[in-house]
Coordinates of C-alpha atoms in Angstrom, one line a residue:
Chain P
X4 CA 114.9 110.8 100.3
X5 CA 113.3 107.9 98.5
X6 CA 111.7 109.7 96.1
X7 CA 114.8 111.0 94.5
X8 CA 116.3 108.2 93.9
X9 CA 116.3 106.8 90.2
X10 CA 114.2 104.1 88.7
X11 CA 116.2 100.7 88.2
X12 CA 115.5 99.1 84.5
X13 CA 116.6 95.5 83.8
X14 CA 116.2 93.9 80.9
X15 CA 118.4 90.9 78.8
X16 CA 119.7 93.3 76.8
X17 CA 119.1 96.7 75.0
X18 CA 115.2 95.7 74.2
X19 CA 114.7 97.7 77.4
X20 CA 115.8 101.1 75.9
X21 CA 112.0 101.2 73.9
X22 CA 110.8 101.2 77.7
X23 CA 113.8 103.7 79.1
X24 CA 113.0 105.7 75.7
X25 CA 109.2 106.1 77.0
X26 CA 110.0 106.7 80.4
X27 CA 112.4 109.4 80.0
X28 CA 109.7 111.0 77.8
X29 CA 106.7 110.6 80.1
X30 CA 108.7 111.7 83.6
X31 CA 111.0 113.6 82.6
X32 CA 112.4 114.4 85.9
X33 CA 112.9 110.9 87.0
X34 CA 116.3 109.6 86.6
X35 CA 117.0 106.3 85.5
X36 CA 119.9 103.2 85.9
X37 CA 119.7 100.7 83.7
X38 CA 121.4 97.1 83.2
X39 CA 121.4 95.7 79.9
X40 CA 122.6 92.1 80.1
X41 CA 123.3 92.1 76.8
X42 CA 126.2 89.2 76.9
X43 CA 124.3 86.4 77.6
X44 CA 121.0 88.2 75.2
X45 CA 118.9 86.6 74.3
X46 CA 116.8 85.2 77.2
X47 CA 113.8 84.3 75.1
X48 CA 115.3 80.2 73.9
X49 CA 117.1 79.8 77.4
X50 CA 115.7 77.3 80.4
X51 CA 113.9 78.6 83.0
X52 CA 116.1 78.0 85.9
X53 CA 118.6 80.2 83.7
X54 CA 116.5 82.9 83.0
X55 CA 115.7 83.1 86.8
X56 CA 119.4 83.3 87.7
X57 CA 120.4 85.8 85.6
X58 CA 117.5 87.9 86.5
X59 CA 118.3 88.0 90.0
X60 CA 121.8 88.7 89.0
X61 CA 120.6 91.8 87.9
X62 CA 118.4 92.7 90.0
X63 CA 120.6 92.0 93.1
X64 CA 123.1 94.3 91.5
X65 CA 120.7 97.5 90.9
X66 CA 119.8 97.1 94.8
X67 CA 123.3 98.2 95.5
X68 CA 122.3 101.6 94.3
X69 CA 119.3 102.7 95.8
X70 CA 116.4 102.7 93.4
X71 CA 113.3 103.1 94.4
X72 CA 110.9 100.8 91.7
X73 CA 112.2 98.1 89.8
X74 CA 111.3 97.3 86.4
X75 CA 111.6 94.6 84.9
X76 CA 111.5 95.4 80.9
X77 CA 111.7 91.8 79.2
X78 CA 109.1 89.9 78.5
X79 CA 110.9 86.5 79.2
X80 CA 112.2 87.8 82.7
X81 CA 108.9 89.2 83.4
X82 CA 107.3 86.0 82.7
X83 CA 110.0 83.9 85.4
X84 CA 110.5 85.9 87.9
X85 CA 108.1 89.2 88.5
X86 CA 106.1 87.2 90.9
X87 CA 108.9 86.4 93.6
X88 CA 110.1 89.4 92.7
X89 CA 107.1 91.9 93.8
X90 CA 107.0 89.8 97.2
X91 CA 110.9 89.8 98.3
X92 CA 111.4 93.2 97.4
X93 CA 110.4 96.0 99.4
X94 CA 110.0 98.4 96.7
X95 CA 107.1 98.3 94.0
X96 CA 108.3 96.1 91.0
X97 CA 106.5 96.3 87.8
X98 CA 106.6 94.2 84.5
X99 CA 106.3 94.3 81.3
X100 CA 103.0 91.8 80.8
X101 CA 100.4 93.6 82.6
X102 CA 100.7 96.9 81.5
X103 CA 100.1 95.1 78.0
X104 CA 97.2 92.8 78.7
X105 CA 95.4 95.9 80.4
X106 CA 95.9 97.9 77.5
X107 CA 94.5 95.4 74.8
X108 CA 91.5 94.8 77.0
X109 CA 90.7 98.8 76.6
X110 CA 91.1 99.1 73.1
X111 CA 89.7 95.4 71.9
X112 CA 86.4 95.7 70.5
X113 CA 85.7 92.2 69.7
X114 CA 87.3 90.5 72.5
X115 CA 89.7 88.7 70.2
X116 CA 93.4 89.7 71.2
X117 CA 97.1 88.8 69.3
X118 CA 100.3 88.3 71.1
X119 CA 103.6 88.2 69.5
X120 CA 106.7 87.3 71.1
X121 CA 110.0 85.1 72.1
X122 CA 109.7 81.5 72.2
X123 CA 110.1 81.9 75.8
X124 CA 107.6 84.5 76.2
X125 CA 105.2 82.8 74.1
X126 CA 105.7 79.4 75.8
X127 CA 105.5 80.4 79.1
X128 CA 101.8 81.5 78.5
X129 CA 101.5 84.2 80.8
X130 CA 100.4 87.1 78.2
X131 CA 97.7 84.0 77.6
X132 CA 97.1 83.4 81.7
X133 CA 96.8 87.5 82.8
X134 CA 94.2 88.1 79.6
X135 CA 92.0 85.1 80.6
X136 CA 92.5 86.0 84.5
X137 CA 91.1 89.5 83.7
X138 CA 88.4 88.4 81.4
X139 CA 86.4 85.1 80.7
X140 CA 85.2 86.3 77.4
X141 CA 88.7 87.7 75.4
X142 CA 90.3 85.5 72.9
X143 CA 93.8 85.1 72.3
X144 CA 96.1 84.1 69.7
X145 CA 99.3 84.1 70.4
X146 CA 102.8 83.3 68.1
X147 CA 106.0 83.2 68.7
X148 CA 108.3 85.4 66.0
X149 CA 111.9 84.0 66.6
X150 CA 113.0 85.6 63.5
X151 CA 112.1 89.1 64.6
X152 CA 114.7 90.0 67.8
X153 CA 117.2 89.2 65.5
X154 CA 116.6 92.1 62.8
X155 CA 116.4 94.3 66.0
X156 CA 120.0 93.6 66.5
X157 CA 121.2 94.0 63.6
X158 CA 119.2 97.5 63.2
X159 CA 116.8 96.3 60.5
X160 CA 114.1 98.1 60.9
X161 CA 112.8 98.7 57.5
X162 CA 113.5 97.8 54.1
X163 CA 112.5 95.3 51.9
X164 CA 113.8 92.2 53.7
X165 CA 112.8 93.2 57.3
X166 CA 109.4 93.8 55.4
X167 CA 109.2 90.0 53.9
X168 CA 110.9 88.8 57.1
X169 CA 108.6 90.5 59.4
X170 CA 105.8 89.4 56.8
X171 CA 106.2 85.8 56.8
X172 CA 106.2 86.0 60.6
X173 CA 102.8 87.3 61.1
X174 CA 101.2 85.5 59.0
X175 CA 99.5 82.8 60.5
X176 CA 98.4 85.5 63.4
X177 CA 97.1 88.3 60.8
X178 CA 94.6 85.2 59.7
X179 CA 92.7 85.5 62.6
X180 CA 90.1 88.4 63.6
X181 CA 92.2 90.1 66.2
X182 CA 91.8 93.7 66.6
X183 CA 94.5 94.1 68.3
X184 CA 98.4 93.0 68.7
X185 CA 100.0 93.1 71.7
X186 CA 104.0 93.7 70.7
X187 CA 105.3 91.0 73.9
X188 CA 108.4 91.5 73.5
X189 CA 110.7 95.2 74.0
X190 CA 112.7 94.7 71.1
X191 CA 109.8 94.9 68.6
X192 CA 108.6 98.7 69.0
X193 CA 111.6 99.4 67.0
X194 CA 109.4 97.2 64.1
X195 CA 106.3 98.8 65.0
X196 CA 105.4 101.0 61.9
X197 CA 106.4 97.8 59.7
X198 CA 104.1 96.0 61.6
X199 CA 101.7 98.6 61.9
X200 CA 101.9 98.4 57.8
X201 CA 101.7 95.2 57.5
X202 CA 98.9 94.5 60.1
X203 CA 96.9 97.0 58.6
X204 CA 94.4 99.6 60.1
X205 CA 92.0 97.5 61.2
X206 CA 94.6 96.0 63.8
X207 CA 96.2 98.2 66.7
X208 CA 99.1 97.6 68.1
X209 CA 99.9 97.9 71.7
X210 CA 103.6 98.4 72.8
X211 CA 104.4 97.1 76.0
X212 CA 106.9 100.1 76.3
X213 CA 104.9 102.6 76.1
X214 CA 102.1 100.9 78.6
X215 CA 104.7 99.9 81.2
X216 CA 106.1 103.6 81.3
X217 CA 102.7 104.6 81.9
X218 CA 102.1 102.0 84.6
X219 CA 105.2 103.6 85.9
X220 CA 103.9 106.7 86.3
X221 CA 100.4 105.5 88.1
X222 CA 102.2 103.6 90.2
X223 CA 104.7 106.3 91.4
X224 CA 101.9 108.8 91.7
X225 CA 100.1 106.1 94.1
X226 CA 103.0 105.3 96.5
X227 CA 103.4 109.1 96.7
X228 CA 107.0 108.3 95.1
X229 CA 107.1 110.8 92.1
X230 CA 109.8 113.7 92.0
X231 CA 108.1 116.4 91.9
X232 CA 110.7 118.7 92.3
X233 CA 113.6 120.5 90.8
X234 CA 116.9 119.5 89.2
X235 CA 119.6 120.3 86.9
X236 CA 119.0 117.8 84.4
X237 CA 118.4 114.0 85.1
X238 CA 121.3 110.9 85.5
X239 CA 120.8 108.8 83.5
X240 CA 123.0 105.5 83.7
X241 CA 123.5 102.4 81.9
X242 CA 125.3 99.0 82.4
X243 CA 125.6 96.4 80.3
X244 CA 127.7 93.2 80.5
X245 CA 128.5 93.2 76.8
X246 CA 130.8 95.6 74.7
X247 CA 130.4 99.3 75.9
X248 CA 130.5 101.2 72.5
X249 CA 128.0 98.9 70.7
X250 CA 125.8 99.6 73.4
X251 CA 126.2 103.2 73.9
X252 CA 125.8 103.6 70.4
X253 CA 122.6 101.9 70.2
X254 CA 121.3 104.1 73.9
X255 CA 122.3 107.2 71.7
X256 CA 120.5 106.3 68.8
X257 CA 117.6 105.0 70.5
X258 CA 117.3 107.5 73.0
X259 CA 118.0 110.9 71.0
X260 CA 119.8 112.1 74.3
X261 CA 123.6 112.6 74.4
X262 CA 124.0 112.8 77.6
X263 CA 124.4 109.2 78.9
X264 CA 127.1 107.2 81.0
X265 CA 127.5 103.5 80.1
X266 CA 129.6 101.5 81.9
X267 CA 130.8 97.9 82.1
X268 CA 129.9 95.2 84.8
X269 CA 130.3 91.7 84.3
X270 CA 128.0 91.1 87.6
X271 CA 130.3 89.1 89.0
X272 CA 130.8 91.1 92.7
X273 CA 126.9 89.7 93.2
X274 CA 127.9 86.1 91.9
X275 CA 131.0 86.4 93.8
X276 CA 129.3 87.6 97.1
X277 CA 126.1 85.1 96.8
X278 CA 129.0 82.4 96.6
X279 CA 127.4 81.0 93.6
Chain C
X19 CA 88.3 87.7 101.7
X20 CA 89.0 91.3 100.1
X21 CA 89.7 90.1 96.4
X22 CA 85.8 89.2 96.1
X23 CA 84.9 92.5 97.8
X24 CA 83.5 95.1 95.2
X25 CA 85.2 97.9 93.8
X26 CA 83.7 101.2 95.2
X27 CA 82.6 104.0 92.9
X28 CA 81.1 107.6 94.3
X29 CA 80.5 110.1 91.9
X30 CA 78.3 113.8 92.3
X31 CA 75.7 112.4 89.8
X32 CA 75.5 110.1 87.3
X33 CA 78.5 111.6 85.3
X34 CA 80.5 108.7 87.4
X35 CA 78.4 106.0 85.1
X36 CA 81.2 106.4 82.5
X37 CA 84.0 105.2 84.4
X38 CA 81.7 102.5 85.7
X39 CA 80.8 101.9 81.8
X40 CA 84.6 101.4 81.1
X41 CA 85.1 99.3 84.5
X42 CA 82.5 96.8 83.4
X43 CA 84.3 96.2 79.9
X44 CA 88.1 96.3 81.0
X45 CA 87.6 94.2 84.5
X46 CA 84.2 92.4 83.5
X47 CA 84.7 89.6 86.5
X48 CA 84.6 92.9 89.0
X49 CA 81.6 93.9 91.4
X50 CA 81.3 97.4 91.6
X51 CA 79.1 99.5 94.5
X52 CA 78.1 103.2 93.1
X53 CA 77.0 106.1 94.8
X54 CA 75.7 109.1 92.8
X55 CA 74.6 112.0 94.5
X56 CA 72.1 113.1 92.4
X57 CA 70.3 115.2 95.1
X58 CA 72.6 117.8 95.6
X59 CA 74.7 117.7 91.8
X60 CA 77.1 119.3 90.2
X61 CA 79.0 120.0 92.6
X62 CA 81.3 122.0 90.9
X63 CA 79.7 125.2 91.3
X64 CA 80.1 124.5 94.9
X65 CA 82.5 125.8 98.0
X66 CA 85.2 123.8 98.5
X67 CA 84.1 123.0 101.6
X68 CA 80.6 121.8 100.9
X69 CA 82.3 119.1 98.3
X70 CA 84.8 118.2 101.0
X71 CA 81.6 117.4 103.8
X72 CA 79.5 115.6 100.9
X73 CA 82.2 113.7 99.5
X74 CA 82.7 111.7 103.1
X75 CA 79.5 111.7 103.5
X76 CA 80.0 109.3 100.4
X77 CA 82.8 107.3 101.1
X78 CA 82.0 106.8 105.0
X79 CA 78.4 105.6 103.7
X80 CA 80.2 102.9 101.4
X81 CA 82.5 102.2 103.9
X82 CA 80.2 100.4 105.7
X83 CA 79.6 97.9 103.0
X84 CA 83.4 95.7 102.7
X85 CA 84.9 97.4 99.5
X86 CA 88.5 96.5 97.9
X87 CA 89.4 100.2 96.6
X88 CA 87.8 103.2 96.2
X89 CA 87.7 105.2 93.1
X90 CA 86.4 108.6 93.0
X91 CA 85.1 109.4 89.9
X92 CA 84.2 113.2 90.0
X93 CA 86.7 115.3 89.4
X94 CA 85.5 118.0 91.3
X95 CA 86.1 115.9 94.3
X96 CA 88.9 114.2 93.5
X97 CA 90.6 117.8 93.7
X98 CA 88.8 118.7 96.7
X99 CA 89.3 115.2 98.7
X100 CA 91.6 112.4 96.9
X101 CA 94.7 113.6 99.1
X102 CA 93.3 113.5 102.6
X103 CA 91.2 110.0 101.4
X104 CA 94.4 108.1 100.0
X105 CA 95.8 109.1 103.8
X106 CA 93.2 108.4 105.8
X107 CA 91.8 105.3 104.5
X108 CA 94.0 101.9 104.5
X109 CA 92.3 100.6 101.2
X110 CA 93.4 102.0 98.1
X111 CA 92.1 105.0 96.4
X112 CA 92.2 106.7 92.6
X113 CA 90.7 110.3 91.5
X114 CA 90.2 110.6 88.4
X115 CA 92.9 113.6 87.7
X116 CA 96.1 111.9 87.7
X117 CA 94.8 108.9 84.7
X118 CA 94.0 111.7 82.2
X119 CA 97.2 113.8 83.4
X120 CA 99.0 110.4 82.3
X121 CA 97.3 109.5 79.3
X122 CA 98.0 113.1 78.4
X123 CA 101.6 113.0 78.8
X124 CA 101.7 109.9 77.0
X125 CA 99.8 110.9 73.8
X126 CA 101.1 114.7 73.1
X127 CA 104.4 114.8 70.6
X128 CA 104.3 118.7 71.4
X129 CA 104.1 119.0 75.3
X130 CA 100.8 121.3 74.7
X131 CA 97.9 119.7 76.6
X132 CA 94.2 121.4 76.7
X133 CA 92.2 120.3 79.6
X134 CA 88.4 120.9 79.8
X135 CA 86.0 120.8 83.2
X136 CA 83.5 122.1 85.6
X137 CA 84.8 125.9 87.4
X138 CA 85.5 123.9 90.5
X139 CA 88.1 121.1 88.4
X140 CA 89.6 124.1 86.5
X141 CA 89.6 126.9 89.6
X142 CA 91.4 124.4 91.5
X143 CA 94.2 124.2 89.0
X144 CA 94.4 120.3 89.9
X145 CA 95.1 119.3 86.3
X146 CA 98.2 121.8 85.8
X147 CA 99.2 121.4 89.1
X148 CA 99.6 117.4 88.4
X149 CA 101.1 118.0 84.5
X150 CA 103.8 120.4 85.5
X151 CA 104.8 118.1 88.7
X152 CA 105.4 115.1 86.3
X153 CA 107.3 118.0 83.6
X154 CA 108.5 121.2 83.2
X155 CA 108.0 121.2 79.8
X156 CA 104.3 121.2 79.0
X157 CA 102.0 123.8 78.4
X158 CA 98.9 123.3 79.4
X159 CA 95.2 125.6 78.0
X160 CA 92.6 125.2 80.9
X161 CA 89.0 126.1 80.1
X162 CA 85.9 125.8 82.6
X163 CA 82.4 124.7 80.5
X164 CA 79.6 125.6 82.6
X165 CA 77.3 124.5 79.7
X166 CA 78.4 120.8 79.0
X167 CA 77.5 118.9 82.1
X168 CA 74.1 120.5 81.5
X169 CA 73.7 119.2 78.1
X170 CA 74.7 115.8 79.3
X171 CA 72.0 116.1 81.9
X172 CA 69.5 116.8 79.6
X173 CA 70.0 113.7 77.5
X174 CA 71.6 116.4 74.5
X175 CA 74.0 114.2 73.5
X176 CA 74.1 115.0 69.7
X177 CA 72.2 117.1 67.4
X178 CA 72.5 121.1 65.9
X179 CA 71.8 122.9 69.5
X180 CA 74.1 120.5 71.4
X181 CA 76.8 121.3 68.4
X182 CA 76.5 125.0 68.5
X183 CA 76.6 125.2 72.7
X184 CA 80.0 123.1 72.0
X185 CA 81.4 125.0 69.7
X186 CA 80.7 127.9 71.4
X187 CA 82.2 126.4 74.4
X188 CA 85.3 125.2 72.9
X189 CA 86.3 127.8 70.6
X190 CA 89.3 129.7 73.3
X191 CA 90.8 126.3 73.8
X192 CA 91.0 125.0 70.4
X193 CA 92.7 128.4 69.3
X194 CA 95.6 127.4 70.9
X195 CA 98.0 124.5 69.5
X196 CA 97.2 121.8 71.6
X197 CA 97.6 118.4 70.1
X198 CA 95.1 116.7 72.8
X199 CA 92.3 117.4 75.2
X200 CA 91.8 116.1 78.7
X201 CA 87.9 115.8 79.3
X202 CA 88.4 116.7 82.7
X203 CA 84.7 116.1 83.8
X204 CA 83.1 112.6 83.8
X205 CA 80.3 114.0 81.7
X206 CA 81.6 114.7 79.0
X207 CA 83.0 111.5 77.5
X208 CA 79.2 111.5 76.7
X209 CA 79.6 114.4 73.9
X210 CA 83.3 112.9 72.9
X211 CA 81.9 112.4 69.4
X212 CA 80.8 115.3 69.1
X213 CA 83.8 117.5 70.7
X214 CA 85.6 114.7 68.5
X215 CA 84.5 116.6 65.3
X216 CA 84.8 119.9 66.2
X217 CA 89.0 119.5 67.9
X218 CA 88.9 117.7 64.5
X219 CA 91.6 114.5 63.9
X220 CA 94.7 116.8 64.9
X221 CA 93.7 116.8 68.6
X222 CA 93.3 113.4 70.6
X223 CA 90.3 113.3 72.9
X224 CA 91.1 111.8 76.2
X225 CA 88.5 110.2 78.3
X226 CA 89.3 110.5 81.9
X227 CA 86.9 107.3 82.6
X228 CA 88.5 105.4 80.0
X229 CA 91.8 105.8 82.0
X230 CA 90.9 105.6 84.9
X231 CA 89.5 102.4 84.8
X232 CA 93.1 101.0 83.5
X233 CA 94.7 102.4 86.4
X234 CA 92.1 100.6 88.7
X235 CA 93.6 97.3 86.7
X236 CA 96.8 98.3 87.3
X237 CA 96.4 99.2 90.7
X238 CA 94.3 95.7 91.8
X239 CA 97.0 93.9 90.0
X240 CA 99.6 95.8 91.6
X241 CA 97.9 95.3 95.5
X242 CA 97.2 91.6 94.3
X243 CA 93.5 92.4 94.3
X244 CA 92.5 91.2 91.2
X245 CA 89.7 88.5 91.5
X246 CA 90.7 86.1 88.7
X247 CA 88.2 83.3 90.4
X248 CA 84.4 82.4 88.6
X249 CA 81.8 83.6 89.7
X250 CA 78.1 83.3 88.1
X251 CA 77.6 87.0 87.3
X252 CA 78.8 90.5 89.2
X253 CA 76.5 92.5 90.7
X254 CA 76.2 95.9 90.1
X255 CA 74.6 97.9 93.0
X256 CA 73.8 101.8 92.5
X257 CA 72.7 104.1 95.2
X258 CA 71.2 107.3 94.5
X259 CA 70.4 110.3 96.5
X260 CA 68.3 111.7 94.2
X261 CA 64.6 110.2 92.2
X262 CA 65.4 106.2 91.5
X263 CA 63.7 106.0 88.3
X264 CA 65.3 108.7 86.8
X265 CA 68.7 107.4 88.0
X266 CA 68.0 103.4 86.7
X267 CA 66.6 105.2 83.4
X268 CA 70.6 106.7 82.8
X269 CA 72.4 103.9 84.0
X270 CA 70.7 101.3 81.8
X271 CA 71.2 103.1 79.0
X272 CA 74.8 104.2 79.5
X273 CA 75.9 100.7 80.2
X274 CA 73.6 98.5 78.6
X275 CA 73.0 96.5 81.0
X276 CA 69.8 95.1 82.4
X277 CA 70.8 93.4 85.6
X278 CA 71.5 96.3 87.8
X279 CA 70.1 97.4 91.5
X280 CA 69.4 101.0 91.9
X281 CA 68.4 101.7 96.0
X282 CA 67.9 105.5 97.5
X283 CA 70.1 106.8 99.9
X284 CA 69.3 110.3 101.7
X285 CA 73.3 109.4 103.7
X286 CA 71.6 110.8 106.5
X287 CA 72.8 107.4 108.8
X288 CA 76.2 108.4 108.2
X289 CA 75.3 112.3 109.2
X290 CA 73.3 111.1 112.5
X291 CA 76.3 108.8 113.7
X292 CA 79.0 111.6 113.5
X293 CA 76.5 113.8 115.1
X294 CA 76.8 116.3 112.1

């Protein structure tokens, strides 16, 4: 049965984890497989016509195992290729911009929205199109934080330098009147409290990870594809195309669970087959 | 063509007006159709059977006129009817249960969720039924509140009597340790501030209209029905079975907004029809 089947997460590398990390806490019973493309990471500087291939190269690989949504946790991959995506596949795909834009449109008071994100993310202005398709009246600043992914992966997520770092990043952003800061990018949650410090109260921040799990969750409801039932405990499996142990160490950490399979794929049995 | 085809909203009453509040500022380019009916509210005293035969009686009428989705916003009926609608109709449909159940899930760091409603939302054990199928884990506090919708009806929105009939109403629930409350009734995200103070800051309030109407983003977005065209301004078009000035009176004051057409309905050319 469909419905049993796990959720397939994609993302450039282990950015995704802030979404898995959600999801596994808002449906617990779902189970979840995962590919982390964490070799060629990061997306965000790469050309399109890159970004779009190695997305599909995930995403053709997770349809070998049945999954029954996609989603597509990076921003930059979101922003290339969700559209194609939701009309070639015949299972509901969801990305990581909507649930974001949606969420700063509730909470906004003033009409006057902040993104942050990749270069890519940024550039491609869709955070920028899906607010102003929404609503004629919101505002939007939007900056892209290069410096940011990088402290991510190397586990800064506080101290002094992230702080000045992190700092000198939002600067020009924080000197607008937004009343809100949409995080565009699945790396950053791990940042959020700095930000959140930094920002002060009068800004909230919105993490797409959190939102997109909950779009998860409507969406399953709606397409009557929730498991509702019972089981042992959940599967949940990861993949990445980089170094196993760096990345299981991160899941772990991330994740608080210990019971996690990683495993290797260089995602070459789809290149191979698509005689690319 | 469907995307410029108005949302449809039916509701018992005016209690409804709150998820049409939030619709208005989270999807302001939206044209929303509303029928409350004010005649025979609450409904939640009611048989389930009598809910069932007026809530078609609702959706059949605004059937009639070309709407995009419908979105019942009374929970009463959504517990009653959602099921059998989602089925039957080939547009898509959204209770009001499930967005709360979510929002819940999302907020509580202790898995113990208080829900609130009319005796027909809490008898029907909707909102525990939809919080344990998403996870084993949570507890869930249900309370019926005979005496809030009244209040709301009454305009009581604030002030000592209001306060004390709260209280007094909310004391079981908030001896338990739930970290946040479901308003389970579209009523009562009028008295929020109020129940607000009382829970005091360790319990978060959530508004079922508030998330509903981001699951009615989500969903449009997700079925590509999003109007993202121009259009000069909405309109807003409100039927009511029950007195119209009475009924224009609420609604310009809840959504403070001038430009809005309020027509009566007595449904009775859907009940002729089908010969009831």
């Amino acid at each position: 049965m469909l419905v049993e089947k796990p959720i397939g997460v994609i993302d450039s590398g282990v950015g995704g984890l802030t979404v898995v990390s959600e999801l596994i806490r808002q449906l617990p019973k779902e189970e979840i497989i995962y590919i982390g493309d964490t070799d060629r990471c990061p997306y965000g500087p790469r050309p399109v016509e890159e970004v779009r291939k190695y997305t599909w190269e995930m995403i053709d690989y997770l349809l070998k195992h049945e999954i029954k949504m996609l989603v597509i946790a990076c921003n930059t991959a979101t922003a290339v290729v969700l559209e194609e995506a939701k009309e070639r596949l015949s299972i509901p795909v969801i990305g990581v911009i909507h649930p974001g834009t949606i969420a700063a449109l509730k909470v906004t008071q003033n009409d006057h929205v902040g993104v942050i994100g990749t270069e890519g993310t940024i550039n491609s202005g869709a955070y920028f199109r899906e607010l102003t398709k929404i609503s004629s009246n919101v505002k939007v600043e939007s900056l892209a934080c290069p410096a940011l992914v990088p402290l991510v992966e190397k586990g800064m997520f506080s101290g002094e330098e992230a702080k000045r770092i992190i700092e000198a990043s939002l600067r020009p952003i924080l000197q607008t009147p937004i009343d809100s800061l949409i995080l565009g990018c699945t790396h950053y949650p791990l940042l959020a409290p700095v930000i959140q410090e930094i920002a002060g109260e009068g800004i909230e921040i919105i993490s797409s990870g959190d939102e997109t799990a909950r779009e998860v969750s409507a969406l399953l409801y709606f397409e009557n594809l929730l498991f509702t039932g019972e089981r042992p405990e959940p599967n949940y499996l990861f993949y990445t195309t980089g170094p196993i142990d760096t990345f299981e160490k991160i899941a772990r950490d991330w994740l608080s669970i210990d019971d996690i399979t990683v495993k290797r794929t260089d995602l070459l049995s789809v290149i191979k087959e698509k005689g690319m």
